[in-house]
PDB file of N, CA and C in Angstrom:
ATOM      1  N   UNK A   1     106.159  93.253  91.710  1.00  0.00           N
ATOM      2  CA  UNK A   1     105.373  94.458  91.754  1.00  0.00           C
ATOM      3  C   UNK A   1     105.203  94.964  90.324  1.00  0.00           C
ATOM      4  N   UNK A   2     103.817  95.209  90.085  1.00  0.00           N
ATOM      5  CA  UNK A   2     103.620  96.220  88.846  1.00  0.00           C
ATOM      6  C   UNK A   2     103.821  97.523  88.913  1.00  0.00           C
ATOM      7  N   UNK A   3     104.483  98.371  87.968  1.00  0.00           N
ATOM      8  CA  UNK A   3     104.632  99.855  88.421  1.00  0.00           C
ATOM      9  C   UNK A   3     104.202 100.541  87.468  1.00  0.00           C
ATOM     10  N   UNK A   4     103.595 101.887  87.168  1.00  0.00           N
ATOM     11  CA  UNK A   4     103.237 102.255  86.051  1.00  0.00           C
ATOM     12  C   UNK A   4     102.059 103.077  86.045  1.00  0.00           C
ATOM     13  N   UNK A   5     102.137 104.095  84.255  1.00  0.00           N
ATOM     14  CA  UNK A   5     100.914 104.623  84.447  1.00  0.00           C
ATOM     15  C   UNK A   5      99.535 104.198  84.023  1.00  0.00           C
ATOM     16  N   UNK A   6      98.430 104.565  84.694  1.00  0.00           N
ATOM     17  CA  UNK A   6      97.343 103.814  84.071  1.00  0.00           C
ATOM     18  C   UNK A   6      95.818 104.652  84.442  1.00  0.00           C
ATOM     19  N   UNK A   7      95.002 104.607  83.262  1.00  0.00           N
ATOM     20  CA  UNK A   7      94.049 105.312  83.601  1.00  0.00           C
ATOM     21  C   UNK A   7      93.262 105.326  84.534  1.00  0.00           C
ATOM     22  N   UNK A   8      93.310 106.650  84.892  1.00  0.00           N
ATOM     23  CA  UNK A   8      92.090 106.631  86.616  1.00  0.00           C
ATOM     24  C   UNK A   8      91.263 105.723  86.901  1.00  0.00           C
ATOM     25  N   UNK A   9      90.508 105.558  85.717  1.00  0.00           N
ATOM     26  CA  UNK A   9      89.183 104.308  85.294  1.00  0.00           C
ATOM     27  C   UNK A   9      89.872 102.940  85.980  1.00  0.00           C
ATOM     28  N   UNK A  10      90.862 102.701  85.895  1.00  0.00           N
ATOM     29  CA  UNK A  10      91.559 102.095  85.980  1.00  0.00           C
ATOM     30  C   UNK A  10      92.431 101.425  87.637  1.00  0.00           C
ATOM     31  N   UNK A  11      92.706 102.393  87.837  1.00  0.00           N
ATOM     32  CA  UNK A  11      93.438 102.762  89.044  1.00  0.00           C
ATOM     33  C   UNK A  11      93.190 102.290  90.627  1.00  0.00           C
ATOM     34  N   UNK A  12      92.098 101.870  90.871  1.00  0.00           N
ATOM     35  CA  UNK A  12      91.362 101.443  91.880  1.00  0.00           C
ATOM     36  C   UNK A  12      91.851  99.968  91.976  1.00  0.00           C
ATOM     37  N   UNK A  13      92.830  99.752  93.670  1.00  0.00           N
ATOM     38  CA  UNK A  13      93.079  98.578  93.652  1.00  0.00           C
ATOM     39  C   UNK A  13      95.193  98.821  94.078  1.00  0.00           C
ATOM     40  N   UNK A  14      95.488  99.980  93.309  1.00  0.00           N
ATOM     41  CA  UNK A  14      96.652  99.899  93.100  1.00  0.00           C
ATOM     42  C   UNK A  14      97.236 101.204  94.200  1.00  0.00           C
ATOM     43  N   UNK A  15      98.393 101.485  94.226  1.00  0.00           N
ATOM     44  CA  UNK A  15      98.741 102.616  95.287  1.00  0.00           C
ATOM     45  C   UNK A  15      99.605 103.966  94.762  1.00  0.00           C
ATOM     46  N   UNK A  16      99.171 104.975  94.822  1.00  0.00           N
ATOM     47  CA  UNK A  16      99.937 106.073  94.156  1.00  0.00           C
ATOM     48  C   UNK A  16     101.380 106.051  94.812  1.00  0.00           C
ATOM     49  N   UNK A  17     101.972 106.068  93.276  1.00  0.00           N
ATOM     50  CA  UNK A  17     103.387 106.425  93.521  1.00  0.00           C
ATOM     51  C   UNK A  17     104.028 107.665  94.223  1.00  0.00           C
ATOM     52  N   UNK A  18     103.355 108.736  92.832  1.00  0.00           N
ATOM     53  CA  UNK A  18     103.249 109.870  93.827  1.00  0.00           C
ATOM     54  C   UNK A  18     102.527 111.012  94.216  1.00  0.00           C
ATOM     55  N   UNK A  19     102.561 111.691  95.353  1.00  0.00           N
ATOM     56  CA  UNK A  19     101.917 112.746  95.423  1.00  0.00           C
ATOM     57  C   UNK A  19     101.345 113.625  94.152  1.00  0.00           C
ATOM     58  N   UNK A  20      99.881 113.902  94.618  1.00  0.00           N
ATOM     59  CA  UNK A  20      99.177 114.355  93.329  1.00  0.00           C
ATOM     60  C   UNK A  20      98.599 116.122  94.255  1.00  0.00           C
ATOM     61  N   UNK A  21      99.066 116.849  94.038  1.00  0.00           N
ATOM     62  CA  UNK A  21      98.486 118.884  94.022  1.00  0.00           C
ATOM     63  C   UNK A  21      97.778 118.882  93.170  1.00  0.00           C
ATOM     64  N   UNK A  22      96.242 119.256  92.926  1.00  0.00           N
ATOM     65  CA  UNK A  22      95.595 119.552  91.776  1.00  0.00           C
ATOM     66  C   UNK A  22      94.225 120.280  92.366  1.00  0.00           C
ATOM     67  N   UNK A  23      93.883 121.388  92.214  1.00  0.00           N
ATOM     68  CA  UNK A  23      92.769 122.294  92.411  1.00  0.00           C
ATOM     69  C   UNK A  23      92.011 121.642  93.724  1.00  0.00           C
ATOM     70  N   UNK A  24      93.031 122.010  95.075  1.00  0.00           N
ATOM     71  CA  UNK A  24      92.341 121.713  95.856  1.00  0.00           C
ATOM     72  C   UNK A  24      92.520 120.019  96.704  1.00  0.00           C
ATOM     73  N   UNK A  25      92.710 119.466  95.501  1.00  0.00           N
ATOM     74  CA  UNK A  25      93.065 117.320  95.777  1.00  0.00           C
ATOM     75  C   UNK A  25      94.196 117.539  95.947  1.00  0.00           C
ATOM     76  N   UNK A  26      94.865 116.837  97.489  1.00  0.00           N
ATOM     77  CA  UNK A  26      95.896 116.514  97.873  1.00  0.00           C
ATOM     78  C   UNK A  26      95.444 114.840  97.988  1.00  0.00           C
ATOM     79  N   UNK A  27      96.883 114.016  96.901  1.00  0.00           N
ATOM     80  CA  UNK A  27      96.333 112.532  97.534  1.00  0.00           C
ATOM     81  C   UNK A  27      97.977 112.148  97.395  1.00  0.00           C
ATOM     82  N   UNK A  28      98.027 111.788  98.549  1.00  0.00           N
ATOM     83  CA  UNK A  28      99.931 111.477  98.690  1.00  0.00           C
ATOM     84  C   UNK A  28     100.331 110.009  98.843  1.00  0.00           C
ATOM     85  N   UNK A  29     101.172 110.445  98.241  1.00  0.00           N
ATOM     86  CA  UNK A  29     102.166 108.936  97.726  1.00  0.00           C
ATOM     87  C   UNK A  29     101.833 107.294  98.934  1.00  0.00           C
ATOM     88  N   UNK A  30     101.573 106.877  98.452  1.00  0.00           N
ATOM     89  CA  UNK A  30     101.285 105.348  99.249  1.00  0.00           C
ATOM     90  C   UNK A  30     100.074 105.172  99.264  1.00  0.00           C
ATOM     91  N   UNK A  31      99.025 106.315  98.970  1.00  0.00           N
ATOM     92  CA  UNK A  31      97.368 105.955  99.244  1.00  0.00           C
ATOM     93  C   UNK A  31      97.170 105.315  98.506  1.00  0.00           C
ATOM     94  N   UNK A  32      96.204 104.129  98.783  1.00  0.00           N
ATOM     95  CA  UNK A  32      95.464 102.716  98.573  1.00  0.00           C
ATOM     96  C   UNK A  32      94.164 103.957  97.508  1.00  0.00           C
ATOM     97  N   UNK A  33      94.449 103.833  96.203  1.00  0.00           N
ATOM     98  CA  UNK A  33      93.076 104.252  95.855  1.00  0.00           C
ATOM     99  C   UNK A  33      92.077 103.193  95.257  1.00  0.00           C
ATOM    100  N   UNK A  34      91.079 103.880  96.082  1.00  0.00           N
ATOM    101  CA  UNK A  34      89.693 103.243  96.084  1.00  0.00           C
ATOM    102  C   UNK A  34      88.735 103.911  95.057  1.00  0.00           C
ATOM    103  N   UNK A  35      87.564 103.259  95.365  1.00  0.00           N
ATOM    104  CA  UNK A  35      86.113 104.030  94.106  1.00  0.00           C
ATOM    105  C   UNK A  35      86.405 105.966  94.462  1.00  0.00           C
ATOM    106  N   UNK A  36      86.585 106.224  95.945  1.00  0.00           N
ATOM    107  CA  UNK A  36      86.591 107.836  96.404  1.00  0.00           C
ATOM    108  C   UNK A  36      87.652 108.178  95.346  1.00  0.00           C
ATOM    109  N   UNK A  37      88.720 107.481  95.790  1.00  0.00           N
ATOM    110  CA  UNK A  37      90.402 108.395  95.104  1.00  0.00           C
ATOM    111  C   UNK A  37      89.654 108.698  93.750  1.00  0.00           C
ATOM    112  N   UNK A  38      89.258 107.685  93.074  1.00  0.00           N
ATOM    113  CA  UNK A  38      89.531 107.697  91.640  1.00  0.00           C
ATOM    114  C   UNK A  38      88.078 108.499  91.447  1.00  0.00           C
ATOM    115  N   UNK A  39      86.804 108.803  92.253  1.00  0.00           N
ATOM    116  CA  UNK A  39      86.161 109.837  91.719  1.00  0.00           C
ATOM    117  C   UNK A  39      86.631 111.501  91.908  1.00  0.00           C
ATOM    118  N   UNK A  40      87.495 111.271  92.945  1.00  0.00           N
ATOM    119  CA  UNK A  40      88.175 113.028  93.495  1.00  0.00           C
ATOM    120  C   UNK A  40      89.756 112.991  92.038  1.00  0.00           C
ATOM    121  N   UNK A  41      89.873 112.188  91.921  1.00  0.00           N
ATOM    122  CA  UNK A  41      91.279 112.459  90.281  1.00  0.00           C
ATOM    123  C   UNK A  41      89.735 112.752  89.537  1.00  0.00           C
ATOM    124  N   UNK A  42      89.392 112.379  88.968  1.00  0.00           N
ATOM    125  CA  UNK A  42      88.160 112.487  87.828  1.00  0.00           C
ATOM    126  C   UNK A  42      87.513 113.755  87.879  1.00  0.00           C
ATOM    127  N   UNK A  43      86.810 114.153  89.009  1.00  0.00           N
ATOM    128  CA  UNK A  43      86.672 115.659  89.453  1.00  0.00           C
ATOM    129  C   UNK A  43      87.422 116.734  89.361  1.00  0.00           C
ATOM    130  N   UNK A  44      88.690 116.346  89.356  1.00  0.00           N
ATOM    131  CA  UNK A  44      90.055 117.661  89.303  1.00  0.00           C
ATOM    132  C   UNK A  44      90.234 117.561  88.197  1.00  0.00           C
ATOM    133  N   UNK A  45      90.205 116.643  87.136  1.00  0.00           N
ATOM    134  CA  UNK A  45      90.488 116.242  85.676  1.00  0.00           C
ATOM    135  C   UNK A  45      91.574 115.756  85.446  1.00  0.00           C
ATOM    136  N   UNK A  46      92.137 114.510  86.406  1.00  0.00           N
ATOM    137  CA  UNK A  46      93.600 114.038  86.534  1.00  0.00           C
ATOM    138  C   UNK A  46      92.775 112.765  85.510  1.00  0.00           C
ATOM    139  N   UNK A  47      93.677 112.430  84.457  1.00  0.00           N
ATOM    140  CA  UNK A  47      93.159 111.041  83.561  1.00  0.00           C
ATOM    141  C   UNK A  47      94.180 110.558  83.690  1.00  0.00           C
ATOM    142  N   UNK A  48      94.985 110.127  83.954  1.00  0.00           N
ATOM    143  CA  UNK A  48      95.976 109.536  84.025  1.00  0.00           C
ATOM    144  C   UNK A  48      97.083 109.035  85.433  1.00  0.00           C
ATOM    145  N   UNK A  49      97.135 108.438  86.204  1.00  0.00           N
ATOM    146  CA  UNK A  49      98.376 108.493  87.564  1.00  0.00           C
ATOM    147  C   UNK A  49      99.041 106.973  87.153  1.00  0.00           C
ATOM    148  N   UNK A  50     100.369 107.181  88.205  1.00  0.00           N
ATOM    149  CA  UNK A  50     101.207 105.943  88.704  1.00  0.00           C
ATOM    150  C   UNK A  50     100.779 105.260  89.345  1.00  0.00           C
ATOM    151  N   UNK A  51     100.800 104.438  89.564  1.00  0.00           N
ATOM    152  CA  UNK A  51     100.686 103.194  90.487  1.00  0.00           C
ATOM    153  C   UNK A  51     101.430 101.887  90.795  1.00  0.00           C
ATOM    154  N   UNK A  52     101.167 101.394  91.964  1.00  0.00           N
ATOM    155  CA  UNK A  52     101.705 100.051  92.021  1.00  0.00           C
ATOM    156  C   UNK A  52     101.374  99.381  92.938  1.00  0.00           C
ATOM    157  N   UNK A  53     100.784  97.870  92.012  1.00  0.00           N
ATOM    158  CA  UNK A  53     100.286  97.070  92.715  1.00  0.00           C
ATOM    159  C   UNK A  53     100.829  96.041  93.206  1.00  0.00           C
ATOM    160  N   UNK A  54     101.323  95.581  94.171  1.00  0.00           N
ATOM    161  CA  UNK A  54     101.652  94.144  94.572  1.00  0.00           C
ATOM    162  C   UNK A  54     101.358  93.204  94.198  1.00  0.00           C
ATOM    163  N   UNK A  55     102.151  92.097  94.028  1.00  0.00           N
ATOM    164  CA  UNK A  55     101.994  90.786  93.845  1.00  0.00           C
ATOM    165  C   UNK A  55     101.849  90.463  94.997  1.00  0.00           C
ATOM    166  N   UNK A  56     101.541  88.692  94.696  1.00  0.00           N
ATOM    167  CA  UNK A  56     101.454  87.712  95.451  1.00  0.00           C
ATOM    168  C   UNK A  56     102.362  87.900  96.565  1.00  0.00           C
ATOM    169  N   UNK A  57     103.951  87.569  96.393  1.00  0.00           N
ATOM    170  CA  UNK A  57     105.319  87.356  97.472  1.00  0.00           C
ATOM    171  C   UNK A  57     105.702  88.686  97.522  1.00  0.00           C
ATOM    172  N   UNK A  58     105.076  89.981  97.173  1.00  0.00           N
ATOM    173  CA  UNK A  58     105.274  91.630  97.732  1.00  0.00           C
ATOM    174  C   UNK A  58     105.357  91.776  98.992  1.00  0.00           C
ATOM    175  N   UNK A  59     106.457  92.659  99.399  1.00  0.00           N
ATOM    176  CA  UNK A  59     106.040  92.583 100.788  1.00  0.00           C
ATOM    177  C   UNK A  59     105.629  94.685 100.621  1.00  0.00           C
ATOM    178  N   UNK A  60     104.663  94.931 101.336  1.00  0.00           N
ATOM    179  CA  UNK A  60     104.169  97.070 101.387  1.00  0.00           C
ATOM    180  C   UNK A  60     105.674  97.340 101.694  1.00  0.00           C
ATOM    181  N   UNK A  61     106.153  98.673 101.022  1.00  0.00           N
ATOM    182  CA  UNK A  61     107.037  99.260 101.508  1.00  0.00           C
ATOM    183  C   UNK A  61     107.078  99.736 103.263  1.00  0.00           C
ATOM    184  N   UNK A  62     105.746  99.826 103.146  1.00  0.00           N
ATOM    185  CA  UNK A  62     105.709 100.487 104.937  1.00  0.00           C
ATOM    186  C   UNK A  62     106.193  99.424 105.739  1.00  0.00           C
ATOM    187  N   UNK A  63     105.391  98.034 105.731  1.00  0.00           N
ATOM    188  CA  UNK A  63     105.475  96.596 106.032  1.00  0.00           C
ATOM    189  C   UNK A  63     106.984  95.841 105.962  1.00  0.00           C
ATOM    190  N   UNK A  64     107.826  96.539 105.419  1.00  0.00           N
ATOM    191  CA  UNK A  64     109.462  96.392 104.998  1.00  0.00           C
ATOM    192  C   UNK A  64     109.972  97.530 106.012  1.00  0.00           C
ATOM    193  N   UNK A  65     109.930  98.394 105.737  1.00  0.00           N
ATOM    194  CA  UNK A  65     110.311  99.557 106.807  1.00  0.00           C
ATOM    195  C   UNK A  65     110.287  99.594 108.181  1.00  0.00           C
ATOM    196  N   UNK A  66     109.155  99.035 108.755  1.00  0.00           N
ATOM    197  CA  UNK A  66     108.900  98.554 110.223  1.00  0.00           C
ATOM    198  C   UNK A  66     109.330  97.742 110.539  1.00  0.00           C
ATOM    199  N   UNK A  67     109.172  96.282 109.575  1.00  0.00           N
ATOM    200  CA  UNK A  67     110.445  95.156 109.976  1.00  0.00           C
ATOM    201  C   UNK A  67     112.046  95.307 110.413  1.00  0.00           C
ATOM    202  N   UNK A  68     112.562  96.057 109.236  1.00  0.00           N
ATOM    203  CA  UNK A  68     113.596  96.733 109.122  1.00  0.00           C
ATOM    204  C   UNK A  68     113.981  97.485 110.488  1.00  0.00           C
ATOM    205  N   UNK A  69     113.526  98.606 110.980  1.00  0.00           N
ATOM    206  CA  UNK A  69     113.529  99.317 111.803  1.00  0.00           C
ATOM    207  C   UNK A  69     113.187  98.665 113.302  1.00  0.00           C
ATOM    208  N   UNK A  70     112.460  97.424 113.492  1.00  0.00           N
ATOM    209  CA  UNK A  70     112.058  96.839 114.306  1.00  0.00           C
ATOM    210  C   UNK A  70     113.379  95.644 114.534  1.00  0.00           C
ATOM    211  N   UNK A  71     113.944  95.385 113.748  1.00  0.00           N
ATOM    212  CA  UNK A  71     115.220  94.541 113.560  1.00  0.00           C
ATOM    213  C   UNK A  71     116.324  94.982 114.145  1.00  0.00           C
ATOM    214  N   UNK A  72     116.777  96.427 113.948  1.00  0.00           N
ATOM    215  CA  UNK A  72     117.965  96.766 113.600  1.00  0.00           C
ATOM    216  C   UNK A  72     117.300  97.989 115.179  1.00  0.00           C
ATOM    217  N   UNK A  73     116.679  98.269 115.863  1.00  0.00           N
ATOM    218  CA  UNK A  73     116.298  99.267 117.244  1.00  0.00           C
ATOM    219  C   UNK A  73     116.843  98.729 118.664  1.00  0.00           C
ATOM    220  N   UNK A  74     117.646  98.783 118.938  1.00  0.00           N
ATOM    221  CA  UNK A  74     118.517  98.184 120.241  1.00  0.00           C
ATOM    222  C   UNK A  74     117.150  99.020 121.276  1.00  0.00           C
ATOM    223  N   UNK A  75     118.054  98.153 123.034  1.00  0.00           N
ATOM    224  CA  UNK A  75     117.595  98.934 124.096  1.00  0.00           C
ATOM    225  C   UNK A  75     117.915 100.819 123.362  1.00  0.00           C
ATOM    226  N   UNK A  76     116.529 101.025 124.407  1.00  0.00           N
ATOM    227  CA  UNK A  76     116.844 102.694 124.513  1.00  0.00           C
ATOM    228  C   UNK A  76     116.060 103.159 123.632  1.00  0.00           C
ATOM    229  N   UNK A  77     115.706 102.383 122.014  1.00  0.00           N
ATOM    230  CA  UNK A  77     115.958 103.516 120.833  1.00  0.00           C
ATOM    231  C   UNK A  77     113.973 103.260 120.624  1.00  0.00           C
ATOM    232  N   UNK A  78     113.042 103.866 120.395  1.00  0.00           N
ATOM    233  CA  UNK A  78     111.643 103.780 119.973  1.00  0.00           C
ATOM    234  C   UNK A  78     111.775 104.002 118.391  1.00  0.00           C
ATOM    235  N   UNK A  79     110.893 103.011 117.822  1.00  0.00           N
ATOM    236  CA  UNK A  79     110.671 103.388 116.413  1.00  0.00           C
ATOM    237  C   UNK A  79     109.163 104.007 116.196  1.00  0.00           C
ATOM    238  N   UNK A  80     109.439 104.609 115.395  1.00  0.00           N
ATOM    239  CA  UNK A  80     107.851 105.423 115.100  1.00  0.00           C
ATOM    240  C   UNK A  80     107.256 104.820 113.831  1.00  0.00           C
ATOM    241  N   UNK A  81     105.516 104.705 113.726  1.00  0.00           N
ATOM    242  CA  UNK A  81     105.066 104.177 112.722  1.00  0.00           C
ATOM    243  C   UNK A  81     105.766 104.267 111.275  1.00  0.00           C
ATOM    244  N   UNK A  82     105.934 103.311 110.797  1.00  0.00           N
ATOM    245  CA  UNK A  82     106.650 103.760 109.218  1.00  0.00           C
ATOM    246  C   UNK A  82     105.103 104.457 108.556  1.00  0.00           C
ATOM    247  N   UNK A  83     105.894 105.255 107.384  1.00  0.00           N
ATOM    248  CA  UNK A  83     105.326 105.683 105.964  1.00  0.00           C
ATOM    249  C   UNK A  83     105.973 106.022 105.336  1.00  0.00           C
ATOM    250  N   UNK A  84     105.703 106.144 104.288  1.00  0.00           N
ATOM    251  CA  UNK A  84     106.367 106.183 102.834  1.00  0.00           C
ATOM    252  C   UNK A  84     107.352 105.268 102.617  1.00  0.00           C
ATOM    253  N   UNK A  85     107.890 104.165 103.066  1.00  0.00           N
ATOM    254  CA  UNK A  85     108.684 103.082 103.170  1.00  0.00           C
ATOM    255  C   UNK A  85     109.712 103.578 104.253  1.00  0.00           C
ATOM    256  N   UNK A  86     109.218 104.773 104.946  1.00  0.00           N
ATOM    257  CA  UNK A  86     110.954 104.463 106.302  1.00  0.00           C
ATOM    258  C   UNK A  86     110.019 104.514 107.223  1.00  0.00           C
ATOM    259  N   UNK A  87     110.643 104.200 108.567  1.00  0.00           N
ATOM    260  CA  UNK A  87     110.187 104.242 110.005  1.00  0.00           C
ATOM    261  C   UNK A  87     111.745 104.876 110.958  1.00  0.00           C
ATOM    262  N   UNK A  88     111.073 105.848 111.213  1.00  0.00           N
ATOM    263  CA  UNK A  88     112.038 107.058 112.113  1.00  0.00           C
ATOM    264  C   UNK A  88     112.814 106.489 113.470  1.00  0.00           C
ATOM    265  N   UNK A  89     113.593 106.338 113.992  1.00  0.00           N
ATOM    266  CA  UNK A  89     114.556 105.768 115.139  1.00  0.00           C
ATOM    267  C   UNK A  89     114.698 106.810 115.948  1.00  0.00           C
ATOM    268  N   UNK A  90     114.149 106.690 117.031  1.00  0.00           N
ATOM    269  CA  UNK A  90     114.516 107.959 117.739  1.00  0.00           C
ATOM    270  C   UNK A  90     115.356 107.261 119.047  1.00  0.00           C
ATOM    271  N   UNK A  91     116.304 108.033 119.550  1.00  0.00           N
ATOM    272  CA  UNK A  91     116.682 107.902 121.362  1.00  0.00           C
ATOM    273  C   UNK A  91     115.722 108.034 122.536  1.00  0.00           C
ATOM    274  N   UNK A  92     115.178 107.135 123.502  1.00  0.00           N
ATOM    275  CA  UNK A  92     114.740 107.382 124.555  1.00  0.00           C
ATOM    276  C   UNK A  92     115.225 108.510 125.418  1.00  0.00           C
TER     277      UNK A  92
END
């Protein structure tokens, strides 16, 4: 995985690290930014975010989390969609 900061111009392709508050733009941690993300940062006047892009043998944090949670959920227990890399275990 690549991690790091890099210009908005830039940015399209890769996934915010983290949550961005800025006049109105809420864009939270894990979003896939696209041509939109990176014209709504440009509009607020964000030049700069984190990111990280996957490699080749990456596995998504979410995509790890559900495995994980899907592994380790006996009878009884429901897992709920992962995000942000966990997936919630609840009791039936």
């Amino acid at each position: 995985m690549r991690f790091g900061p890099v210009p908005v111009a830039e940015a399209e392709g890769g996934i915010a690290v983290h949550s961005i508050r800025k006049n109105g733009l809420v864009l939270k941690k894990g979003t896939a930014i696209g041509k939109a993300e990176v014209a709504a940062l440009r509009a607020v006047g964000v030049t700069e975010i984190v990111v990280a892009r996957l490699e080749a043998d990456d596995v998504a944090e979410d995509v790890a989390a559900a495995e994980i949670a899907a592994a380790v959920a006996g009878e009884g227990i429901h897992v709920d969609r992962a995000f942000t890399g966990r997936a919630n275990l609840f009791a039936r």
